[in-house]
Amino acid sequence: MKKALFSVALAFCLSAMNLNAQPPLENYFSPATKEAATPDNEGFIRRWTLLEPITKPNRSNTVFTDSYLREAFSQEYFKNQFTMVPKDGQKVKAKCQVEVRQPMPAAPAPGAGGPNRPARPAGAPGAGPGAGGPGAGAPMMMGFRGMGPAQVKDTIETLVWHKYDSKLYNNKLFRLASGLKKTVYGVMFWAVTTIECDEDIENVRMAVGSNSGSMWWLNGEEAVLLSGDRRMVADDVISDRLTLKKGKNIVRGVVINGPGMSDFCLRFLDEDGKPVKGIRIL
Amino acid sequence: MKKILLASLCAMNCALSFGQIGAPFIHDPSTVMECEGKYYTFGTGGGGLISDDGWSWHSGAERPGGGAAPDAIKIGDRYLIIYGATGGGLGGGHAGKIYTMWNKTLDPKSPDFKFSEPIEVTGSEVDEDCDAIDPGVLLAPDGRMWLSYGTYFGFIRIVELDPKTGARVAGNVAKDIAIDCEATDLIYHNGWYYLLGTHGTCCDGVNSTYNIVVGRSRNVTGPYLDNMGRDMIKGGGKMLVGAWGRRTGAGHFGRMVLEEGVEKFSCHYEADYDQGGRSVLAVQPLMWKNDWPVAGENLKNGTYAIISERRGYSLEMSVDFVRQQAGGGMMGMFGRNNAEPAKPLDFQNLDEVKSTWPEGKTRVRIGDYMFRPHQKWAIVGVPEKGGTLDNPYFKIVIEGTDRALTANSECEVETAAYTGADEQLWRIDQLTDGTYRIMPKAVPGTDKKLALISAGDSTPTLGKFDFSSDNSKWNLKLVNDGSKN
């Protein structure tokens, strides 16, 4: 029976895209310099240490409810994920997921679904993330011709942290993945940066946009959650009033995406909504 | 028991009538003045009304001199009251005199309350085509003061007064600027002078057709043209407000500029159907469109979507989005028989989702409006909690629940069980551009005057109101979805 299984890792049809044809990584990122960086003219923070994508298959972003994201982001994918301040090139062993499929035993009955769309009730095994949960009933992506329902299988992958300065105000995570020839869809990206302040800066707000869902922490405290099938918009979700303390502050985030062009942008705004610039990014 | 029943009926009536409460009975109210935290207006025949909050009114203001349709203006630290000493044609003749007098305060209980000797500033003789009553006054941006007056009997005229003395400027000659109206007022906005007059039938209760019309001019002395280019001296005038709702006969305009972007106008309605047809004071929002004044309405109880002017998203309780199973759209194309008749779908209702909502306090955010229960806000006046110039305070709850929009001590917003506390009562002002400002009556732990604002596209908070920023503005759209909730 096992031999009959036809495994398909990285099951999204688009993951089969020709990564060699993608624009190079250096169009979007450059290695971080040793000198401290500053926010750009609009206050966006461009220096981040980014972990290669953790694969976590989702065929639709409509499952990204608050509850789903809180549950997904509370799981441990790699050791010390909520405390480590990674260095460039540092490796971690991360818990990833891949979809495994088996061939369809028979053609779908006429009218049971569209072309390439196997019929399966919501909540049935393999019905996809969110089945029976908050996102139950989410539309399914078309599957592979002749393939059956997918099952998710855990794997352990060795992933590398990359410390980059983005050439754009935002951080094109999709291009990080494609540039490193990694999986681009159904993925989760972790990001960390260190902000140094000369004095306490009170009543600032963390302003984040992300494609798709994401969660961000400042010095270990949750600051914002971006839920839903979300596109990246600058200053989309804003935290409560925070304090950037004198010395080092750690900003940590995680972005999750199904079939989307992952990216994020982040800056801090003062009480008047003006960007905070008088900080250093290490 | 009868008292309780009466109180209940009054509360219901007040909530539904959307007009000033208490005893707001007056005819020809002068422009509402604020003095030492209270509001005052004077009417025809002497006397006037007082209010502690602008919403609930009672008699008690004092103005000597009698006559018809006074006006008032604050200049420096003094109040100038202008009044016609006669009753015009209603008194049997058209000879009249208009007087001005000063007072340091409008509070009759104040030791400083004392009117100066009246000064005659203009008048009309019995054989003139003018009836010198119904004065309205403007202090122009250049510091000059102007007075319009008159009735249907002949011309509306304008004269210049000295803002330091309240007397007529020496040598000034009256100029005719309009006909066919009365109870006029002059205002200035964005380079234009406006003459507002009252047209139609006065003083006939529910049958009064009184309505307020307007023309504008680049010069304070006219000509005042309406939106069709017709001179008000030929009877022109664009209607600002007439009969609406359960009130008829709008007359005697007065303007209040509370701050940039927040303006109100006062008038009387000849008859309020909810007040036995009595003549009542009204205060409503004043808006501007293409440099024409537009009358806003007192906000009505209802279920609204609260839409941010910033992005266009809708205020909502932060709960999981629960997908509807109806499907449809592109995904339903495959295998669908389009020859079959399409059946209407029901909206998602509260019972389908409320069990998925967390108990207790829940934060609020802004998101795509999708007619979902966590986005439908019942805005209901709470007149027993007081109010402001043109509305009672409102509670804002998720429709069908007691989850009330609440300002918290972190100057953020959340929903919490409604208790009637000040942080759950909201002042709602329609702004001059038609959008709304939404402000909590109080914010725990601070005396700051804060408003509901957009901190980001998807995040509301409490902050300083800024009319120049769309972050400070909201649109209220009545939810009329035809659902079976």
XYZ file of C-alpha atoms in Angstrom, chain A residues 8-172:
165
model
C 4.015 14.949 -3.862
C 5.956 17.342 -1.720
C 5.280 21.040 -2.063
C 1.950 20.264 -3.484
C 0.875 23.634 -4.800
C 0.681 23.762 -8.493
C 2.407 27.138 -8.518
C 5.277 25.829 -6.471
C 6.343 24.055 -9.614
C 7.156 27.408 -11.143
C 10.535 27.753 -12.767
C 12.538 29.403 -10.012
C 15.464 29.872 -12.354
C 13.362 32.384 -14.249
C 12.759 34.517 -11.179
C 14.516 37.827 -10.587
C 17.671 37.531 -8.529
C 17.726 38.089 -4.792
C 20.073 41.063 -5.116
C 17.343 43.013 -6.849
C 15.572 43.135 -3.516
C 18.104 42.626 -0.751
C 21.721 43.332 0.037
C 23.729 41.833 2.886
C 23.481 43.945 6.013
C 26.542 46.069 6.691
C 28.371 46.123 10.018
C 27.364 49.731 10.603
C 24.087 50.435 12.331
C 21.292 51.339 9.936
C 18.599 53.961 10.382
C 14.999 53.955 9.273
C 14.466 55.241 5.746
C 13.075 58.679 5.036
C 9.569 57.476 5.788
C 10.615 55.629 8.918
C 10.394 52.128 7.486
C 12.766 49.594 8.975
C 14.627 47.824 6.209
C 17.172 45.763 8.125
C 15.889 42.372 9.159
C 17.260 38.946 9.872
C 14.985 36.623 7.950
C 14.613 32.879 8.262
C 14.200 30.810 5.136
C 10.558 29.832 4.736
C 9.013 27.168 6.893
C 6.622 25.270 4.685
C 3.092 25.185 6.059
C 0.663 24.400 3.264
C -2.477 26.483 3.016
C -4.455 26.447 -0.176
C -6.335 29.614 0.626
C -5.657 32.614 2.838
C -9.286 32.784 3.876
C -8.512 30.456 6.780
C -6.414 33.116 8.524
C -8.853 34.034 11.268
C -7.610 35.409 14.563
C -8.076 32.019 16.211
C -6.261 30.139 13.464
C -3.292 32.503 13.517
C -2.989 32.525 17.302
C -2.962 28.759 17.315
C -0.544 28.525 14.391
C 1.839 31.143 15.760
C 1.870 29.703 19.268
C 3.316 26.398 18.083
C 7.040 25.859 18.332
C 8.653 25.454 14.939
C 12.260 25.819 16.068
C 14.037 26.067 19.381
C 13.970 29.450 21.129
C 11.833 30.904 18.364
C 10.363 33.552 20.677
C 13.652 34.562 22.308
C 16.594 34.055 19.965
C 18.267 36.964 18.272
C 19.701 35.188 15.243
C 22.952 35.984 13.514
C 23.507 36.016 9.805
C 24.103 32.470 8.591
C 22.881 30.838 11.778
C 21.053 27.576 11.189
C 18.046 26.102 12.937
C 16.210 22.832 12.634
C 12.615 23.721 11.969
C 9.420 21.733 11.940
C 7.953 22.051 8.483
C 4.946 20.515 6.796
C 4.473 19.107 3.336
C 1.401 17.894 1.558
C 1.316 14.258 0.534
C -1.134 13.065 -2.071
C -2.150 9.757 -3.515
C -3.688 9.055 -6.908
C -7.432 9.232 -7.240
C -8.927 5.758 -7.225
C -11.501 6.724 -9.796
C -12.624 9.714 -11.798
C -14.988 12.077 -9.949
C -18.656 11.639 -10.644
C -20.104 14.078 -13.165
C -21.281 17.233 -11.456
C -19.456 16.468 -8.252
C -17.019 19.258 -8.875
C -15.287 21.193 -11.543
C -12.368 20.035 -13.565
C -9.454 19.033 -11.372
C -11.610 19.574 -8.325
C -12.183 16.414 -6.312
C -15.382 16.380 -4.358
C -14.941 16.090 -0.611
C -17.100 17.221 2.249
C -15.846 19.988 4.511
C -14.345 18.457 7.589
C -13.410 15.220 5.936
C -9.858 13.988 6.402
C -7.627 15.885 4.118
C -10.170 18.584 3.511
C -7.477 21.122 4.188
C -6.506 23.460 6.979
C -9.391 25.029 8.739
C -11.817 22.278 7.867
C -14.457 22.235 10.526
C -12.781 25.164 12.230
C -13.228 28.886 11.911
C -12.355 28.827 8.265
C -14.449 25.816 7.383
C -15.929 25.999 3.947
C -13.049 27.951 2.460
C -12.849 27.483 -1.278
C -10.370 24.802 -2.260
C -7.616 25.412 -4.753
C -7.767 23.189 -7.773
C -5.741 20.110 -7.222
C -3.555 18.121 -9.526
C -5.258 16.222 -12.271
C -5.838 12.703 -11.178
C -4.583 13.246 -7.641
C -6.510 12.569 -4.495
C -6.965 14.466 -1.244
C -3.825 15.812 0.345
C -2.536 14.898 3.755
C -0.123 17.046 5.704
C 3.057 15.455 6.916
C 5.578 16.926 9.372
C 9.231 17.063 8.427
C 12.328 18.611 9.943
C 14.331 20.953 7.735
C 17.539 22.842 8.370
C 16.928 26.496 7.609
C 19.279 29.460 7.565
C 18.873 33.025 8.898
C 19.871 35.803 6.485
C 20.552 39.331 7.679
C 19.621 41.704 4.894
C 18.952 45.338 4.164
C 15.915 45.580 1.926
C 16.324 47.754 -1.147
C 12.659 48.607 -0.873
C 10.629 50.128 1.948
C 9.053 46.714 2.315
C 10.603 43.283 2.611
C 9.724 41.037 -0.294
